Coordinates of C-alpha atoms in Angstrom, one line a residue:
X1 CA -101.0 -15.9 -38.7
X2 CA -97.4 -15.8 -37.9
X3 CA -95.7 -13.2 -40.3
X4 CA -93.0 -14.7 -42.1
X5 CA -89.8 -13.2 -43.9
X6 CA -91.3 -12.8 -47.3
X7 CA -94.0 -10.6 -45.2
X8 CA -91.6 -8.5 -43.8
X9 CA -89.9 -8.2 -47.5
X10 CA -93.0 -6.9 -49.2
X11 CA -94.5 -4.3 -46.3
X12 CA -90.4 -2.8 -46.6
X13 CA -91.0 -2.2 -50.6
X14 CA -94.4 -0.8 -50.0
X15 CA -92.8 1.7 -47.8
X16 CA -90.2 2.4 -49.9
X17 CA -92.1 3.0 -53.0
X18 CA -94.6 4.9 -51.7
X19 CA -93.7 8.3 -52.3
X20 CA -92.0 7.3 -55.6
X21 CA -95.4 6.2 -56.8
X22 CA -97.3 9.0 -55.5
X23 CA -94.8 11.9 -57.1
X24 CA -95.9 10.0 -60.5
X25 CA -99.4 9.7 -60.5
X26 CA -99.5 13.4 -59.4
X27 CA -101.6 12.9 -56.3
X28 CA -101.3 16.3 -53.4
X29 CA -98.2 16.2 -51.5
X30 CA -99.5 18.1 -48.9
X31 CA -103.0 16.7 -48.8
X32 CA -101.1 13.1 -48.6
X33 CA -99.4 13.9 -45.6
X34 CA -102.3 15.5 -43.9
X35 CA -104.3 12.2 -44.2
X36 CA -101.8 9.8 -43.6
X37 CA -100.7 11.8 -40.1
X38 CA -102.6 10.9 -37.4
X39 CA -103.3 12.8 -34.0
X40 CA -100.2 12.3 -31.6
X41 CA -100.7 12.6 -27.5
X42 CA -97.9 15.1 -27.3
X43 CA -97.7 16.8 -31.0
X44 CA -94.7 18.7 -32.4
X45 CA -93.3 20.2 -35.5
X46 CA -90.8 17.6 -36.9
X47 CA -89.0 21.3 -38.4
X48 CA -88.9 23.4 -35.7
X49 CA -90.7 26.3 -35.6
X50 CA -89.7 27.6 -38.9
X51 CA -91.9 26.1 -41.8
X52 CA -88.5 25.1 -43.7
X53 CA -85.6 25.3 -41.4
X54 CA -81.8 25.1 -42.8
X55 CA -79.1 23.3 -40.9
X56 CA -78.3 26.8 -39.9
X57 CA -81.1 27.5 -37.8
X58 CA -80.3 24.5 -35.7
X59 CA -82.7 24.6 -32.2
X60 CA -81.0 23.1 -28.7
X61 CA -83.6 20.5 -28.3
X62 CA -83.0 19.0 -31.9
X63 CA -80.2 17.1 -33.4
X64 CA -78.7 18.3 -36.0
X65 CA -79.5 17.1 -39.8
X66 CA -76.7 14.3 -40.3
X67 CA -74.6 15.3 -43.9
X68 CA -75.6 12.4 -45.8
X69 CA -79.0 13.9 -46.0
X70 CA -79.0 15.9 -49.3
X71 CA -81.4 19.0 -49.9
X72 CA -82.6 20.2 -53.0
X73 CA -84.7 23.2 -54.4
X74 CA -86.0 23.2 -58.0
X75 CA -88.3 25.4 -59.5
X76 CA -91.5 23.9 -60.8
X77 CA -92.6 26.9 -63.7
X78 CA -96.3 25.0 -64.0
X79 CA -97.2 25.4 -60.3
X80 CA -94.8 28.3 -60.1
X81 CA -93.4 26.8 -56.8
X82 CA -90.8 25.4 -55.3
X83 CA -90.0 22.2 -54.4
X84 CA -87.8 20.7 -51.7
X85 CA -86.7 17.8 -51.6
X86 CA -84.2 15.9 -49.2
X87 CA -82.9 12.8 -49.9
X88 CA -80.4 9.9 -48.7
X89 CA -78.4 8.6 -51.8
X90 CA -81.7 8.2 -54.5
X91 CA -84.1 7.2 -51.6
X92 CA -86.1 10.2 -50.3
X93 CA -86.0 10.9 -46.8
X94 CA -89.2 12.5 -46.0
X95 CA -92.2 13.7 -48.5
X96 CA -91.1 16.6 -50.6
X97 CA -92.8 20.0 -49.8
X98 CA -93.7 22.9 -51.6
X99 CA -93.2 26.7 -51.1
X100 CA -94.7 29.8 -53.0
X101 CA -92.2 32.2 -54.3
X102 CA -93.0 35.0 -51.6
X103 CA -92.1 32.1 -49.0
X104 CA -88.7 31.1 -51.1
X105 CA -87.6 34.8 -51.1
X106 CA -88.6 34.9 -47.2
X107 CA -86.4 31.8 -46.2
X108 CA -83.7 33.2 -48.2
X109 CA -83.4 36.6 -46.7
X110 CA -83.8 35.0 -43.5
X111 CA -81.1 32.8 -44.1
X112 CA -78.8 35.2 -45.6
X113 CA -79.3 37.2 -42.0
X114 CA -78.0 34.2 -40.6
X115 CA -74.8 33.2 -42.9
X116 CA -74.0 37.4 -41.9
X117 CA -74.2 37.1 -38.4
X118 CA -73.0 34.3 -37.9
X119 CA -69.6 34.8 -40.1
X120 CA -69.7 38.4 -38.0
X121 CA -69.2 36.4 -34.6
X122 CA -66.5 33.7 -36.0
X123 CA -64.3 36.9 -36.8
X124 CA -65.0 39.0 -33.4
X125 CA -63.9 35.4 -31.7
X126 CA -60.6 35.4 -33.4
X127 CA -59.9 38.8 -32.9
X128 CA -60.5 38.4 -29.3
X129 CA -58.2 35.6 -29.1
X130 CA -55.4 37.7 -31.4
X131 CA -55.4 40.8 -29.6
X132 CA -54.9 39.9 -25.9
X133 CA -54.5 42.3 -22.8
X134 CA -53.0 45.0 -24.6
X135 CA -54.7 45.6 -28.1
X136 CA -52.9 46.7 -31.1
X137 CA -52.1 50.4 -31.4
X138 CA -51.7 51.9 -35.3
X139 CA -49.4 54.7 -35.7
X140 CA -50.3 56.3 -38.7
X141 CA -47.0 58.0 -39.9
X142 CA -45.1 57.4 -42.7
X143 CA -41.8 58.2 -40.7
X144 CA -42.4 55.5 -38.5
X145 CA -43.5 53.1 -40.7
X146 CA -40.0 53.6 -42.8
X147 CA -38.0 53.2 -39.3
X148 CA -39.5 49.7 -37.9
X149 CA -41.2 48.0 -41.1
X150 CA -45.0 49.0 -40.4
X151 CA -47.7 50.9 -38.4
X152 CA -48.6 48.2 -36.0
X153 CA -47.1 47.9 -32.0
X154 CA -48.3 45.0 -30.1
X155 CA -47.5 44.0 -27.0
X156 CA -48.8 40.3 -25.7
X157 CA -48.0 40.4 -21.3
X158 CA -48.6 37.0 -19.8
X159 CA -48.1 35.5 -16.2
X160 CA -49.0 36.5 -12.6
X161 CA -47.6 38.7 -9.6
X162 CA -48.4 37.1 -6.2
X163 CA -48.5 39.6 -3.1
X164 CA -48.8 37.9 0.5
X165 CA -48.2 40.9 3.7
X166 CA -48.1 39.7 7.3
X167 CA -47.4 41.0 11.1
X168 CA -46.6 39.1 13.6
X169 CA -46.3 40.8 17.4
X170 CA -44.7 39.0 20.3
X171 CA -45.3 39.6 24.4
X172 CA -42.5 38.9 26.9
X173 CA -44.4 39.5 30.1
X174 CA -40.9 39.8 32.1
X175 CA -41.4 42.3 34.5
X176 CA -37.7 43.0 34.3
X177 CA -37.2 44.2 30.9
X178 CA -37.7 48.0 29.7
X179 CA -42.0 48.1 28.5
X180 CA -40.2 48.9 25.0
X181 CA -38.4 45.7 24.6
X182 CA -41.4 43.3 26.0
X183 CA -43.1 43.6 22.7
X184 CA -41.6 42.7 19.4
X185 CA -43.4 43.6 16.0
X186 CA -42.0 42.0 12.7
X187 CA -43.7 42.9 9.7
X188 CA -43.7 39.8 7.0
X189 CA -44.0 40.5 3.2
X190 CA -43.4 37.8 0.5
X191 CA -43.8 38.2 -3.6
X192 CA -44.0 35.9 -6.2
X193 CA -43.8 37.1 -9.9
X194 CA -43.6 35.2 -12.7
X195 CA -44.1 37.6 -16.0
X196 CA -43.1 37.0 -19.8
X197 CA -43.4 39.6 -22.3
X198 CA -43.5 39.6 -26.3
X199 CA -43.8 42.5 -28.2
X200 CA -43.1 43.8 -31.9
X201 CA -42.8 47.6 -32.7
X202 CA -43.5 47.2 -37.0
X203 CA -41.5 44.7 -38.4
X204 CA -38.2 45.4 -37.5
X205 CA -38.5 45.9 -33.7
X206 CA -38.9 42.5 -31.4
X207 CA -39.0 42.5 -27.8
X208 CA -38.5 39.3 -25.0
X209 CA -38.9 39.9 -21.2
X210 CA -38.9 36.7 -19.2
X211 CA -38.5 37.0 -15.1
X212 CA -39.5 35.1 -12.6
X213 CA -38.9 35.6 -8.9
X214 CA -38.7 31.7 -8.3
X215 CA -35.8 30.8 -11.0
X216 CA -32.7 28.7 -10.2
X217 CA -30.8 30.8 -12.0
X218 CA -30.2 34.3 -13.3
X219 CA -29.5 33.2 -16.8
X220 CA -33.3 32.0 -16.9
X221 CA -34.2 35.4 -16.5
X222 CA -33.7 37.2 -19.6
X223 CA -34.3 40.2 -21.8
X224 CA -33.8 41.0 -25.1
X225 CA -34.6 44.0 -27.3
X226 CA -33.7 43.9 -31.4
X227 CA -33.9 45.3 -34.5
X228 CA -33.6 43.6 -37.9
X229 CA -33.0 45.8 -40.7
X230 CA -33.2 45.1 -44.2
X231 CA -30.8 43.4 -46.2
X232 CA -29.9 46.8 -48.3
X233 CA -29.5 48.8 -44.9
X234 CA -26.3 49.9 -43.3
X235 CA -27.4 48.9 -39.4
X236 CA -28.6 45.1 -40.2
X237 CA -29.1 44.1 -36.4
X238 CA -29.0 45.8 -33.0
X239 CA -29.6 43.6 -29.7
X240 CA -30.1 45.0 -25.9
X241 CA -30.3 42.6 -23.2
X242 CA -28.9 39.0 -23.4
X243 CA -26.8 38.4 -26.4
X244 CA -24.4 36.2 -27.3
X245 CA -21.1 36.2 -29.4
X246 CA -20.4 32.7 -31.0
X247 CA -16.9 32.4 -32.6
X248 CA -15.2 29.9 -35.2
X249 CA -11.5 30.1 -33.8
X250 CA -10.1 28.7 -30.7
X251 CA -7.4 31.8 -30.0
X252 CA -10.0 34.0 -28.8
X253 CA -13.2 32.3 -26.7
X254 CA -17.0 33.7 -28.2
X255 CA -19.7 34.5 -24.9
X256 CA -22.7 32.6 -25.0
X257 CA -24.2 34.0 -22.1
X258 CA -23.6 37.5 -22.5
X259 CA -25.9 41.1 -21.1
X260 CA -25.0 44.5 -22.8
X261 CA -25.4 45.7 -26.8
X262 CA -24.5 44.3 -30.1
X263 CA -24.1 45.5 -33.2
X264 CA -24.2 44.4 -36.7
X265 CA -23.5 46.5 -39.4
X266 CA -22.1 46.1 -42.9
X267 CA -20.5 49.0 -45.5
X268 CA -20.4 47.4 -49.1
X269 CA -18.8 43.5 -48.7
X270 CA -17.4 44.7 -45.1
X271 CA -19.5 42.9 -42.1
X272 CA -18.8 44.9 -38.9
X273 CA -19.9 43.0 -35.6
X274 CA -19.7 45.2 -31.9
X275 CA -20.2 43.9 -28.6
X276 CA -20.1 45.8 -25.3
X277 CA -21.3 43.8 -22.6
X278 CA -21.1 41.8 -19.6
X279 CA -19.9 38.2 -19.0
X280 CA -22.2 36.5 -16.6
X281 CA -21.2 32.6 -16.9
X282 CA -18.6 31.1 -15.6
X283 CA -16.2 28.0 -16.7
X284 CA -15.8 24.8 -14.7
X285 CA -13.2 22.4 -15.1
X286 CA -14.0 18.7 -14.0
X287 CA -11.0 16.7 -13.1
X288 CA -11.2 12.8 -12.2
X289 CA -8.9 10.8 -10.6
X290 CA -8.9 7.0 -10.1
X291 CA -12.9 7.1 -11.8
X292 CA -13.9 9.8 -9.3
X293 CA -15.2 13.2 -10.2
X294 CA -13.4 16.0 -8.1
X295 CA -14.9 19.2 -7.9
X296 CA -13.6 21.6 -5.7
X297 CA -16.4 23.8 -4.0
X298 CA -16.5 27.3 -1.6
X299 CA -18.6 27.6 1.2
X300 CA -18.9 31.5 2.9
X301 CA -18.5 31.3 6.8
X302 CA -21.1 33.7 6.9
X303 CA -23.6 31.2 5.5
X304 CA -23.9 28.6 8.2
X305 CA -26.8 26.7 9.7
X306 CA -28.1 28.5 12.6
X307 CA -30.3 28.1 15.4
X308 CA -30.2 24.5 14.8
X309 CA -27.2 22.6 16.6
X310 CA -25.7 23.4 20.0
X311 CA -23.2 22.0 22.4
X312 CA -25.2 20.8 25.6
X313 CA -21.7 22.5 27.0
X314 CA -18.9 24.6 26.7
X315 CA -16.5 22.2 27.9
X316 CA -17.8 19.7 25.2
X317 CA -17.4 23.0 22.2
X318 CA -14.0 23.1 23.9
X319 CA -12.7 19.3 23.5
X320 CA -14.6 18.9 20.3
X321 CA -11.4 19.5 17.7
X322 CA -9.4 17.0 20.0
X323 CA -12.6 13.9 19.8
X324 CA -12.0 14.4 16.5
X325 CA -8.4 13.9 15.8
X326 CA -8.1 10.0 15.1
X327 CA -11.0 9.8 12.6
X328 CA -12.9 7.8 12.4
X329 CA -11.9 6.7 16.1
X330 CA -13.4 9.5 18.2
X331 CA -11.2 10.0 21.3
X332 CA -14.1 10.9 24.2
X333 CA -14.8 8.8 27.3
X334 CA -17.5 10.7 28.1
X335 CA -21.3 8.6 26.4
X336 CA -24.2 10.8 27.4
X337 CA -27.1 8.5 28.3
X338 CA -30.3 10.4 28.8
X339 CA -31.2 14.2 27.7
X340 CA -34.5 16.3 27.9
X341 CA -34.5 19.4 25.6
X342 CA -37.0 21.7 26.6
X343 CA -37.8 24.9 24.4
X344 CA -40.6 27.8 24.8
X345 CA -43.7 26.8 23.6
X346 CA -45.7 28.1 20.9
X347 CA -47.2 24.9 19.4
X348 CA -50.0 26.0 22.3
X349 CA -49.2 22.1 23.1
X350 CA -49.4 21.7 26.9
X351 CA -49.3 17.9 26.7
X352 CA -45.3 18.1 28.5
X353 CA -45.3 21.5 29.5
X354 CA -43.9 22.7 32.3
X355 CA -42.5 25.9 34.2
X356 CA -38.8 26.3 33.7
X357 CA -36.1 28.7 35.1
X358 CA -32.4 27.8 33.3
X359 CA -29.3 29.2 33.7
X360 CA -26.0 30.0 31.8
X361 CA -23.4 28.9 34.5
X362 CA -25.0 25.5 35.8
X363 CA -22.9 22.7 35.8
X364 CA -19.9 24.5 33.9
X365 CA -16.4 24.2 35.1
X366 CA -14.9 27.5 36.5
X367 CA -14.3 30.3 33.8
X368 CA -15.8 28.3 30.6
X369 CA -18.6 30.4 30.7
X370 CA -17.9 33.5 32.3
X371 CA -16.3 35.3 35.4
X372 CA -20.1 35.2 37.2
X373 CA -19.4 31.5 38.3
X374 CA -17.1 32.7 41.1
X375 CA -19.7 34.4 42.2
X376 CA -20.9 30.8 43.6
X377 CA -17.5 29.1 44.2
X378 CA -15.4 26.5 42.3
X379 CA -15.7 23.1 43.9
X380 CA -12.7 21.8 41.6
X381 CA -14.7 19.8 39.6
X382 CA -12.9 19.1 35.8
X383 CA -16.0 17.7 34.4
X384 CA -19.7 19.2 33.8
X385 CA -22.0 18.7 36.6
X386 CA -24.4 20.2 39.0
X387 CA -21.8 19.6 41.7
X388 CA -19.2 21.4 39.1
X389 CA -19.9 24.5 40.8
X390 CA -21.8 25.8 44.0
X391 CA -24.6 27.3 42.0
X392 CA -27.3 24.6 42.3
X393 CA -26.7 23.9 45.4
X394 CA -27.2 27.7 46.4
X395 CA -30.5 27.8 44.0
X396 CA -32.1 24.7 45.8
X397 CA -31.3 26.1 49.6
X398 CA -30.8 30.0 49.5
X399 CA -32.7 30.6 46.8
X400 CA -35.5 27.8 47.6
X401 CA -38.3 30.2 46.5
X402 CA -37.7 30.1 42.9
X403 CA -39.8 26.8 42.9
X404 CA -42.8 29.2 43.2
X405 CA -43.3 30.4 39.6
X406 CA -44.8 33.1 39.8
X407 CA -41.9 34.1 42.7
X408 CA -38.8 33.5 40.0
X409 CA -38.4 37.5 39.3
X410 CA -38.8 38.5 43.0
X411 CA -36.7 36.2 44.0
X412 CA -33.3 36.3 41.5
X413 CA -34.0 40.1 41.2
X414 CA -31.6 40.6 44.6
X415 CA -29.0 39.1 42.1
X416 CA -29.7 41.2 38.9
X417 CA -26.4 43.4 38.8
X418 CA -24.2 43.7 36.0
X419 CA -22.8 40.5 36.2
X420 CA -25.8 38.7 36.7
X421 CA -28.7 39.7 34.9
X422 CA -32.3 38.2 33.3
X423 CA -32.0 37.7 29.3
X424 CA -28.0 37.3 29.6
X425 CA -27.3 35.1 32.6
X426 CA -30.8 33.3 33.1
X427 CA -33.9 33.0 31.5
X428 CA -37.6 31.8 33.0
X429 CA -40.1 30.4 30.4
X430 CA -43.5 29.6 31.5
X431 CA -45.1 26.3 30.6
X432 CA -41.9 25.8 28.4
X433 CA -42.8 22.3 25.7
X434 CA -40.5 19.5 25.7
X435 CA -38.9 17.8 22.4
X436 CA -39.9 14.5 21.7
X437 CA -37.7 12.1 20.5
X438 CA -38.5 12.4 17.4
X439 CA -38.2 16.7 17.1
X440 CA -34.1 16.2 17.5
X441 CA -30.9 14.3 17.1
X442 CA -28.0 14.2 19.6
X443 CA -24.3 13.0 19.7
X444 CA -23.7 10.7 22.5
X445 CA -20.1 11.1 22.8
X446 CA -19.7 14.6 20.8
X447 CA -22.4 16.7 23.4
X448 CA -23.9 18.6 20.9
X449 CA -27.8 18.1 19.7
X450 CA -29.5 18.9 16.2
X451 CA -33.2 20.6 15.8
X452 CA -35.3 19.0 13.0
X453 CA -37.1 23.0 12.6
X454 CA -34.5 25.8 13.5
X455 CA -35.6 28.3 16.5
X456 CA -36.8 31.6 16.4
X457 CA -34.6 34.5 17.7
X458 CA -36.8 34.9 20.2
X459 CA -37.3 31.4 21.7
X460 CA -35.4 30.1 24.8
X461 CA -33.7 26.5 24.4
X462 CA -32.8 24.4 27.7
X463 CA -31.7 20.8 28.6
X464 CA -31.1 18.9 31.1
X465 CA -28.8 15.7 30.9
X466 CA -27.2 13.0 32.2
X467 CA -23.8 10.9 31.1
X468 CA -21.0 8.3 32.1
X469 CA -17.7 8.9 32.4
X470 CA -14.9 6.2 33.7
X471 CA -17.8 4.4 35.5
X472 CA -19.2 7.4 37.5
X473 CA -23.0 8.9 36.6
X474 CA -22.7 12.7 36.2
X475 CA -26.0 14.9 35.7
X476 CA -26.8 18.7 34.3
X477 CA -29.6 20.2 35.4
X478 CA -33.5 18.3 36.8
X479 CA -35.3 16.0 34.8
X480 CA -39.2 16.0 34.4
X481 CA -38.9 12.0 36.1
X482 CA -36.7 13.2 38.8
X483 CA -39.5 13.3 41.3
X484 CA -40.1 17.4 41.6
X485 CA -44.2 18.8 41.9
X486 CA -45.5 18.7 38.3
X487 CA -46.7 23.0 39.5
X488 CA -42.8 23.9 41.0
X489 CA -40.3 24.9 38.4
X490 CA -37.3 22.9 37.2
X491 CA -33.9 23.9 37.2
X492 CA -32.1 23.6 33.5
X493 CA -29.0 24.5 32.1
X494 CA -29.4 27.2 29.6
X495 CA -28.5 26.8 25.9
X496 CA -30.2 30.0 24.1
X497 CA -31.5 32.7 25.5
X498 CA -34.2 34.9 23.9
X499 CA -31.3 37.3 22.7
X500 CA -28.3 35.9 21.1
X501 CA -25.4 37.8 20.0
X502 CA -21.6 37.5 20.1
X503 CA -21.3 39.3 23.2
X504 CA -23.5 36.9 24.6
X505 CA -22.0 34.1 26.9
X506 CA -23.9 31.5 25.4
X507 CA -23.1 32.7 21.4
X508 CA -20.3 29.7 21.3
X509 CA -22.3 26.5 22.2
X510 CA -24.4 27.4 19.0
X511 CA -22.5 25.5 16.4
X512 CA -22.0 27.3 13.4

């Protein structure tokens, strides 16, 4: 038969009034349960291993008891027992159980154990979290507890010091150059800190440190010592560090950004306030004319952009003022129409490598450079080319055998004299790299060309390139698609050598 609500109704009341009925006929708790349990496949103790847990002795693999289930001990003085009951509103949860009074005074000690250790770990947590790095330190005197308020110093240090070393070792293998001077160590050593401080020595006595190696500005680094006396004392503040004097009046200007000692101290109804210290602001006027802001600005000679842009020549560093004298018309005839920028390679990219030998004096007009350009004749030539002076014809007949890479030194070294010399006057770079397109910028009519990454002190920059003037071509230099054997070196016109300095002939086609 198909049960039906009114089924369903009646088996829930039995259920539910079960125990009720039982606790008043008097029937055996405990034997109750026995009977009515049966044998279970995978049996377990629905309490846990103690024989009447508390919410306290909760186990991992259990859930704890939910707080709407109430529990109840009352003494029964018939039985002499107790009796437990838990119960959900006025419906009982589970049977009701009984323990002896040697059981009762068991499960209390035990749980008194408990509520001990358990309130003995909730305050070592907190004092853990109080106390920090540095834990409190108790003078006990009574001299220094009348000073700064109380026997307690504590000191709370936060942040993080960052400490990275490095060494980097270069090899010139130039046979020319002293064995000294072919290697170069530099030594690399970068910190980070970023520390804050708080401290209070009694009650009187703070302290605030704040620095950090990475600010924006020096007024984000700070530091301040004080002491607050009490409102009876003579001395009723002291500040060290970063203080500040705010005043009322407009005749004399208050410092809100000061570093040095203040003072404030009072006699009776007299207030005395001292300040010795150091202005480190500054004021800024903002004018505006026509609804634009003008702000005038100073910019140190000294701190200029280097290694980055050169002139391709010194005759182009030489007209560059005049070009630029009808802005925004510039006045040069010259367009350059094709440049290759070659630098020494240490990308270990060997893609568009090649071996390179370049040279201050190629394609300069007589004296821009220097006096060693007569050593190869004039040809009279007013603009830059290789036909501006006799030197590359000289290096591509004389001189034939610098083709031969590995006969470069051998074969300029007839030449190295005082006025002529490797380092200063030329420089060979083996498998040198060549800038794409994308590694640099250059001025068509200007000369000049702009690095996207700066060069190294040490790194050698040639180019070689190619412009129109009045309707006639004009080159500087060989390009890499001008036909020469990919394993013979190419002739280039020398921008930066591997040491720059202002005696150097090439220090004034580095823009600065």
């Amino acid at each position: 038969m198909k049960p039906t609500f009114f089924h369903i109704i009646v088996i829930a009341a039995v259920l539910l009034l079960a125990p009720n009925f039982m606790l008043a006929q008097g029937l055996d708790l405990n034997k109750v349960q026995n009977d009515t349990i049966g044998t279970l496949i995978f049996p377990f103790d629905d309490e846990g291993d103690f024989q009447y847990p508390d919410e306290i002795d909760e186990r991992p693999l259990y859930l704890s008891r939910p707080g709407n289930i109430e529990r109840k001990f009352e003494y029964d003085p018939e039985t002499r027992q107790y009796i437990i009951y838990e119960k959900i509103g006025n419906m009982y949860y589970r049977m009701p159980k009984t323990m002896s009074l040697n059981e009762f005074v068991k499960y209390d000690f035990d749980r008194s154990i408990q509520d001990y250790w358990r309130t003995r770990k909730e305050t070592d947590d907190i004092a853990v979290q109080q106390t920090g790095l540095i834990p409190q330190l108790r003078i006990e005197s009574e001299a220094f507890s009348n000073i700064f308020g109380s026997e307690i110093i504590d000191i709370k240090p936060q942040g993080y010091v960052e400490v990275q070393f490095g060494l980097e070792s270069n090899y010139i293998g130039d046979n020319t150059l002293p064995e000294r001077l072919k290697r170069q160590t530099t030594f690399d050593f970068e910190n980070q800190i970023n520390i804050s401080v708080n401290g209070k020595i009694g009650d009187k006595v703070n302290m605030d440190f704040n620095y950090n190696t990475e600010a924006s500005f020096d007024f984000e680094n700070k530091m301040k010592l004080d002491y607050a006396g009490k409102e009876d004392e003579i001395i009723r503040k002291i500040e060290a560090g970063n203080v500040s004097l705010p005043l009322n009046g407009s005749l004399i200007q208050g410092g809100t950004n000061l570093f040095g000692i203040k003072t404030e101290m009072q006699f009776g109804k007299l207030n005395i306030t001292t300040v010795l210290s150091q202005h480190k602001g500054e004021s800024q006027v903002i004018e505006t004319e026509g609804g634009a802001q003008k702000t005038k600005f100073e910019v140190k000679a000294s701190e200029y952009d280097e290694n980055r842009h050169f002139f391709i020549s010194k005759y182009f560093r030489d007209h560059y003022n005049n070009a630029l004298r009808s802005l925004p018309l510039i006045r040069s005839q010259i367009v350059v129409n094709k440049i290759e920028v070659w630098v020494t390679n240490k990308s270990q990219n060997f893609t568009s490598a090649r071996d390179i030998v370049a040279f201050v004096d190629l394609g300069e007009v007589a004296g821009n450079i220097s006096n060693t350009i007569a050593a190869f004749g004039p040809t009279g030539e007013a603009y830059p080319a290789n036909s501006a002076n006799n030197m590359y014809k000289e290096l591509i007949t004389t001189y034939e055998g610098i083709r031969k890479p590995a006969d470069v030194t051998k074969v300029l070294g007839a030449l190295n004299n005082s006025n002529f010399s490797n380092g200063k006057d030329w420089e060979k770079i083996d498998q040198a790299r060549k800038l794409t397109s994308t590694e640099f910028t250059f001025n068509k009519q200007l000369g000049f060309i702009s690095l996207n990454s700066p060069l190294n002190n040490d790194e050698v920059l040639a180019v070689a390139y190619e412009y129109t003037l009045a309707g006639e071509v004009y080159q500087v230099g060989e390009f890499s698609t001008n036909g020469i054997d990919p394993n013979n070196t190419l002739i280039l016109k020398l921008i930066k050598g591997t040491n720059l300095s202002p005696n150097m002939p090439t220090w004034d086609l580095m823009m600065k």
